[in-house]
mmCIF file of C-alpha atoms in Angstrom:
data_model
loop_
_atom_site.group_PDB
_atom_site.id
_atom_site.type_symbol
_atom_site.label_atom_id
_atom_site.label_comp_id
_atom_site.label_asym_id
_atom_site.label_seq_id
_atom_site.Cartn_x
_atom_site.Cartn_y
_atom_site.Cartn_z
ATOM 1 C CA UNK A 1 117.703 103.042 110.664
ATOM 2 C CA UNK A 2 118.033 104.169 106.830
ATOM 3 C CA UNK A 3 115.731 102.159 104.882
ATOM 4 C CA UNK A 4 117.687 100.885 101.583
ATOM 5 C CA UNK A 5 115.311 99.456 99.308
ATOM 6 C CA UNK A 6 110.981 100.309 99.059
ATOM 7 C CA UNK A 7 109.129 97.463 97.552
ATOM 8 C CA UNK A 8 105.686 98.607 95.691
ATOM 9 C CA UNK A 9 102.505 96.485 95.140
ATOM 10 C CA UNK A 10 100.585 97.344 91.843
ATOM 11 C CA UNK A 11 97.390 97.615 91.378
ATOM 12 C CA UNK A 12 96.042 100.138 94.057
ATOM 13 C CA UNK A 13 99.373 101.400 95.026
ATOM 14 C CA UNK A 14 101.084 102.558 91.786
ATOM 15 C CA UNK A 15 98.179 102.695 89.641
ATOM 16 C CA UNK A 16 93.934 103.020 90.321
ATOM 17 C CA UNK A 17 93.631 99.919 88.964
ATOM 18 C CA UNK A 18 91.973 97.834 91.430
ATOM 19 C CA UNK A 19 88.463 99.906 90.770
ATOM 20 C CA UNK A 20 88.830 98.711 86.947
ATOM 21 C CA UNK A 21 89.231 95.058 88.538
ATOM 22 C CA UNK A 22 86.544 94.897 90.679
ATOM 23 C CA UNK A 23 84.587 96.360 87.801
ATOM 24 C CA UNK A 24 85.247 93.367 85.666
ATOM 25 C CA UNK A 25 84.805 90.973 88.511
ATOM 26 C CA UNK A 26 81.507 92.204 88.603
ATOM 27 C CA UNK A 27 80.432 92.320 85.238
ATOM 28 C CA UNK A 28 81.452 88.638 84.775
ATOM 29 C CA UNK A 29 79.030 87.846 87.975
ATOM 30 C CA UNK A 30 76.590 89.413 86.479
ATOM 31 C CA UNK A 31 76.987 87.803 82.719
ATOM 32 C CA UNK A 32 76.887 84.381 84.843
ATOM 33 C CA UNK A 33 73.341 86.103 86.972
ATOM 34 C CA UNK A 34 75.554 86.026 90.142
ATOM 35 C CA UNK A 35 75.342 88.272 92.972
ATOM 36 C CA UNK A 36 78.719 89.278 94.471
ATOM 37 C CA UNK A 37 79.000 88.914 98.677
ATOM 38 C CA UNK A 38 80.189 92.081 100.129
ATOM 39 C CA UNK A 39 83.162 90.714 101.329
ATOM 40 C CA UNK A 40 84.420 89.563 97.796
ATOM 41 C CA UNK A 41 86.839 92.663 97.455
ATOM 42 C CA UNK A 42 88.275 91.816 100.431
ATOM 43 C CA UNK A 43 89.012 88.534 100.116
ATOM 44 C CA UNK A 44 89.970 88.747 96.028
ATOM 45 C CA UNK A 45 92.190 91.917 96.763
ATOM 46 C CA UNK A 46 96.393 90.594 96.294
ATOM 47 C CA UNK A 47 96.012 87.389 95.499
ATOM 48 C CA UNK A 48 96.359 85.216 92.549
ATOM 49 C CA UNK A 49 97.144 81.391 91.695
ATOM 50 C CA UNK A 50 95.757 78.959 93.594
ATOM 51 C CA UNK A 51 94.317 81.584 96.365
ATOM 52 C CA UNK A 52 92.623 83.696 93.963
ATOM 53 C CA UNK A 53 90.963 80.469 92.234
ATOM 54 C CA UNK A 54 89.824 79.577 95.653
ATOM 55 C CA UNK A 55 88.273 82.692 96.415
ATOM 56 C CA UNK A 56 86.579 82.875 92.736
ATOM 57 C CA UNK A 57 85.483 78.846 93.304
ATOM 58 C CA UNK A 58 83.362 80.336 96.442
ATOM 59 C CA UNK A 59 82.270 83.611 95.572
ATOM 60 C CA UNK A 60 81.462 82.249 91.918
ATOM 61 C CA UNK A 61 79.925 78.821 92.610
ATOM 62 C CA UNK A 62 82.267 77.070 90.374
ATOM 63 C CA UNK A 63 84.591 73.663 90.632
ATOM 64 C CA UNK A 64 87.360 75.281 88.826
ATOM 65 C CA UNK A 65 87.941 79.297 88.974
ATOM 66 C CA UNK A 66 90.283 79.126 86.021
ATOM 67 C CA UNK A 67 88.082 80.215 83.449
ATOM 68 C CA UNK A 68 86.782 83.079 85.202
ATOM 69 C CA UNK A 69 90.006 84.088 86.376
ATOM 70 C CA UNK A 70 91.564 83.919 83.105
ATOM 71 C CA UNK A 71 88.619 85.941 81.447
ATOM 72 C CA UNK A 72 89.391 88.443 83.949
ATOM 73 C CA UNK A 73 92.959 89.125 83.208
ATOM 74 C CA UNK A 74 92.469 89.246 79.326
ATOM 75 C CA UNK A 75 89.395 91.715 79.619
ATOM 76 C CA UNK A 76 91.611 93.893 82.242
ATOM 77 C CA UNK A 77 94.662 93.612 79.398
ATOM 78 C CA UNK A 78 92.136 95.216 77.025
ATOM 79 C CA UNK A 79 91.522 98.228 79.453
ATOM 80 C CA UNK A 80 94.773 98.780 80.250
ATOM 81 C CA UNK A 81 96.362 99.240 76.839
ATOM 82 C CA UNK A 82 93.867 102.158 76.723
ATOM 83 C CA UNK A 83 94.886 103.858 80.132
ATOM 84 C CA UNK A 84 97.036 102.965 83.159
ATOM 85 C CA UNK A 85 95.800 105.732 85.606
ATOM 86 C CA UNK A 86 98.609 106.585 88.271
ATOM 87 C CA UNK A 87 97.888 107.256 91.607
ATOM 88 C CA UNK A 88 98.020 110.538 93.398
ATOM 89 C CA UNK A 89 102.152 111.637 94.470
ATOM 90 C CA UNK A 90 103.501 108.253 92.743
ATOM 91 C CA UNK A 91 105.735 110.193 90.520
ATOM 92 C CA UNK A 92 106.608 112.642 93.035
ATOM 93 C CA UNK A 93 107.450 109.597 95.702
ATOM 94 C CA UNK A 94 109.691 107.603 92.899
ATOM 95 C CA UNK A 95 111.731 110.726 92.102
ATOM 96 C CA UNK A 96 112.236 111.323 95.771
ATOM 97 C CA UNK A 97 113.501 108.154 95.854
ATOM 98 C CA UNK A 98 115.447 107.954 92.482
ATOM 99 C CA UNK A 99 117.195 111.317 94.367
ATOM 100 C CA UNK A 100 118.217 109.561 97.768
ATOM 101 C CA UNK A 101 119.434 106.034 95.950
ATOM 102 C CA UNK A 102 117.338 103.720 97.115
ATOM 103 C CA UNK A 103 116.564 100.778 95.726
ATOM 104 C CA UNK A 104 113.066 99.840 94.346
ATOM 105 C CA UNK A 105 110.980 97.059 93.109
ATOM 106 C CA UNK A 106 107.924 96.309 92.200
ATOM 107 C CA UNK A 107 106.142 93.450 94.075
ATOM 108 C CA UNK A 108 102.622 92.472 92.149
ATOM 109 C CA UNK A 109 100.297 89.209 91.833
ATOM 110 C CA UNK A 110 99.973 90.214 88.177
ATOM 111 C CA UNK A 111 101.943 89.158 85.262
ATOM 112 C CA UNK A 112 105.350 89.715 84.699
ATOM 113 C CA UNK A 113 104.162 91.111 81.501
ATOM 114 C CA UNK A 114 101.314 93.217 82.809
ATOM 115 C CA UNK A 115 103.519 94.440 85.118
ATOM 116 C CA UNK A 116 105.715 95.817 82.591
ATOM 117 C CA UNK A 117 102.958 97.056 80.232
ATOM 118 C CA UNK A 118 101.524 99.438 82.952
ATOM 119 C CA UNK A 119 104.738 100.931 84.036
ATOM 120 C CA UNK A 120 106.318 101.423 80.483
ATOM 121 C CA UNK A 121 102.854 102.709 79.333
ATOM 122 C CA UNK A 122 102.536 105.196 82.734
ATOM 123 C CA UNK A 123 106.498 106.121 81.937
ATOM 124 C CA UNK A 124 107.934 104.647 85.377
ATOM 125 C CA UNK A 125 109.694 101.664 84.180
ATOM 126 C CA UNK A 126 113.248 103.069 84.923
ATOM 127 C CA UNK A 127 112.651 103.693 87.935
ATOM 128 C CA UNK A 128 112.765 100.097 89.180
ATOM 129 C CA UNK A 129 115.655 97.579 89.453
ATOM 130 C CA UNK A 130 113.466 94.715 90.074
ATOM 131 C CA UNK A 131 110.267 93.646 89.438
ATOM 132 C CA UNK A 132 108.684 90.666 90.690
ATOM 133 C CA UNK A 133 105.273 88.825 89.935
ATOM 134 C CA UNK A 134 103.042 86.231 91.781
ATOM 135 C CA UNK A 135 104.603 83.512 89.194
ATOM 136 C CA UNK A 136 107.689 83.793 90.972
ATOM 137 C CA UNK A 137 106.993 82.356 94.398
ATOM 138 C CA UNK A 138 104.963 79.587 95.402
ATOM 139 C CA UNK A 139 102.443 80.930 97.710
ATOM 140 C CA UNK A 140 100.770 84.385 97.091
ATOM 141 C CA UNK A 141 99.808 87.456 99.162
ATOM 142 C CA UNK A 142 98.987 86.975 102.313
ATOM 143 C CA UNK A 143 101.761 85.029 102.630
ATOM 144 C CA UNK A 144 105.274 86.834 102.814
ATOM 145 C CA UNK A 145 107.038 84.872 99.900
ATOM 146 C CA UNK A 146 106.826 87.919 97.277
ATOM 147 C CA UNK A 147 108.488 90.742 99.360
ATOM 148 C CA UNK A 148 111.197 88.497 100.558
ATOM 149 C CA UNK A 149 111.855 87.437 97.013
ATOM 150 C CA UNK A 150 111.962 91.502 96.434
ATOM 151 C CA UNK A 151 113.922 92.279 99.065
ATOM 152 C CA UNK A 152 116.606 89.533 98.294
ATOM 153 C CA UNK A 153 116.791 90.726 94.444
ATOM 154 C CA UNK A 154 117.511 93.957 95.920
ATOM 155 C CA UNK A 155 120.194 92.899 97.806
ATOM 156 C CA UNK A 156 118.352 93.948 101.093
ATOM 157 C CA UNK A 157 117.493 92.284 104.385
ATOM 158 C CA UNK A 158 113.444 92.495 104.508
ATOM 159 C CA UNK A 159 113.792 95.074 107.470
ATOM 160 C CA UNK A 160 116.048 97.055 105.426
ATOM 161 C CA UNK A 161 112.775 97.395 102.872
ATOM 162 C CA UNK A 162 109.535 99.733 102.818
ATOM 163 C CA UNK A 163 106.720 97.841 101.838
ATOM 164 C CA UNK A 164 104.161 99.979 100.056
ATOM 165 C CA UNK A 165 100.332 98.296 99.903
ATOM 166 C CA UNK A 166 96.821 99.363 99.994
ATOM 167 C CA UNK A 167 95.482 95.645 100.396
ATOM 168 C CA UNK A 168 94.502 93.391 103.857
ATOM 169 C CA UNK A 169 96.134 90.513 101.722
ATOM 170 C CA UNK A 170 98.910 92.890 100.851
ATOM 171 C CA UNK A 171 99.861 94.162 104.770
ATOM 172 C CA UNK A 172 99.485 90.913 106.191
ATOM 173 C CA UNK A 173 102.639 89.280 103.223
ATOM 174 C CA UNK A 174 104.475 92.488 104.367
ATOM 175 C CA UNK A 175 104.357 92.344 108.164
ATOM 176 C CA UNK A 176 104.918 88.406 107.800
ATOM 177 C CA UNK A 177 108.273 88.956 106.309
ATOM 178 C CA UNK A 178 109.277 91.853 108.388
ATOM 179 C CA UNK A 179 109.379 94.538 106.484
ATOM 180 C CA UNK A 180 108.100 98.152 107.277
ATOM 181 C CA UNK A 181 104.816 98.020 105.838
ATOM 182 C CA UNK A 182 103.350 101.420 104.816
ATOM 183 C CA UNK A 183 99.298 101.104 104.109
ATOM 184 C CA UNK A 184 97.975 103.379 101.617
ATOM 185 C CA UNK A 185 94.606 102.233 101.383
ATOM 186 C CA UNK A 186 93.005 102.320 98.324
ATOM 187 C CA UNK A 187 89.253 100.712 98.234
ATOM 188 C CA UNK A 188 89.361 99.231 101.619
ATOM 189 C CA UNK A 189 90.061 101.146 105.040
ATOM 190 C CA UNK A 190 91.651 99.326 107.636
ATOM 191 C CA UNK A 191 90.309 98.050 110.064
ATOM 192 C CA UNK A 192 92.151 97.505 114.073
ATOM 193 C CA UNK A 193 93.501 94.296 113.065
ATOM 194 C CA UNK A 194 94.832 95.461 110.159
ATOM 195 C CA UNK A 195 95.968 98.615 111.443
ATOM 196 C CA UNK A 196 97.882 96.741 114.201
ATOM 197 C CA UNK A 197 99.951 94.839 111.178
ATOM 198 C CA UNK A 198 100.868 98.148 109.800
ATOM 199 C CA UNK A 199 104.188 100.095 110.649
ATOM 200 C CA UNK A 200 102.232 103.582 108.976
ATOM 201 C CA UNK A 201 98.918 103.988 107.377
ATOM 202 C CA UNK A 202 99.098 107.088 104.838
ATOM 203 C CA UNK A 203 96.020 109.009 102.674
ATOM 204 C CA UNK A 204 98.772 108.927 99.991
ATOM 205 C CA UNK A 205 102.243 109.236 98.902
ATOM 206 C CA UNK A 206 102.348 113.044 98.748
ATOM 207 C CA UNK A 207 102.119 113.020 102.534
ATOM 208 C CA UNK A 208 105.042 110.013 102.470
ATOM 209 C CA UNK A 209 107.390 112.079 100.626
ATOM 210 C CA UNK A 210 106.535 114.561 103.048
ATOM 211 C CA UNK A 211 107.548 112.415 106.876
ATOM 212 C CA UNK A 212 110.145 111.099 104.449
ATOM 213 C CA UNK A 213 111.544 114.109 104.270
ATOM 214 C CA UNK A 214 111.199 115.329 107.532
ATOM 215 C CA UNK A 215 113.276 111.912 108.343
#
């Protein structure tokens, strides 16, 4: 089938961001003389709300994960208005795009106003129709609320949509609401599981334009 709309996560897909968060995760462990479990990326990767104050409530050995999770997003704002770094064939894959009419959106935990602050600064911000944030839906990545949202602002069925992610949080909201989930991993490789939940695992978009193409 022709795909109509492609649906983009953030931080990891767009833009190599998600080093400069784990970063800052881990200098505010190590302000507070905490040692970060391995499996903290994983688990803090795609979410926010109530799942990512969970995960920082465990990992951080605190009752209430606001603070922390707050501290991070205004010491990540800071960075950012220095440099939003864009990942490898992004504006390659969104003029592709732009050239064939589809329809694309941005689908991020972050801030409706972060979101917009890293594409206007990285000069991408036309390219999308729609952008939606984790405020929007009631439950975050890994469940599939925030792509379906996307894919209904685009005026799409979900299997009409590419989902574009490079997080386990991230494939699992995809596959969930059936659309074709493209991994581009970023900090994490997939693992079986994870590769199982995936309809393509790419190095990066450069190669995606390329099948694209060949499609």
């Amino acid at each position: 089938m022709r795909f109509k709309g492609a649906i983009f996560d953030m931080d990891g897909v767009l833009f190599d961001t998600e080093r400069l968060y784990q970063e800052t995760w881990k200098e505010i462990a190590m302000e507070r003389s905490i040692r970060l479990e391995d499996d903290f990326l994983m688990a803090i990767s795609g979410t926010n709300g109530i799942h990512m104050k969970q995960v920082i409530e465990k990992y951080y050995h605190v009752s209430d994960g606001t603070g922390i999770m707050e501290e991070c997003m205004e010491r990540m704002k800071r960075k950012l208005e220095i440099q939003v770094p864009v990942k490898k064939g992004v504006y390659e894959i969104l003029e592709y795009f732009h050239g064939t009419g589809m329809r694309l959106a941005v689908a991020s935990s972050s801030s409706a106003r972060q979101i917009e602050a890293n594409l206007s600064k990285s000069g991408i911000r036309d390219y999308f129709s729609k952008i939606v944030s984790g405020a929007e839906v009631a439950y975050g990545k890994p469940s599939p609320d925030i792509f379906r949202l996307a894919a209904q602002k685009l005026g799409c069925r979900p299997d009409e949509c590419l989902v574009f992610e490079d997080s386990e949080n991230g494939v699992r909201a995809g596959h969930a609401a059936g659309c074709f989930t493209v991994m581009i991993p970023d900090l994490i490789e997939p693992n079986e599981e994870i590769k199982a939940l995936c309809s393509k695992v790419s190095p990066d978009f450069l190669q995606v334009r390329e099948e694209m193409e060949k499609v």
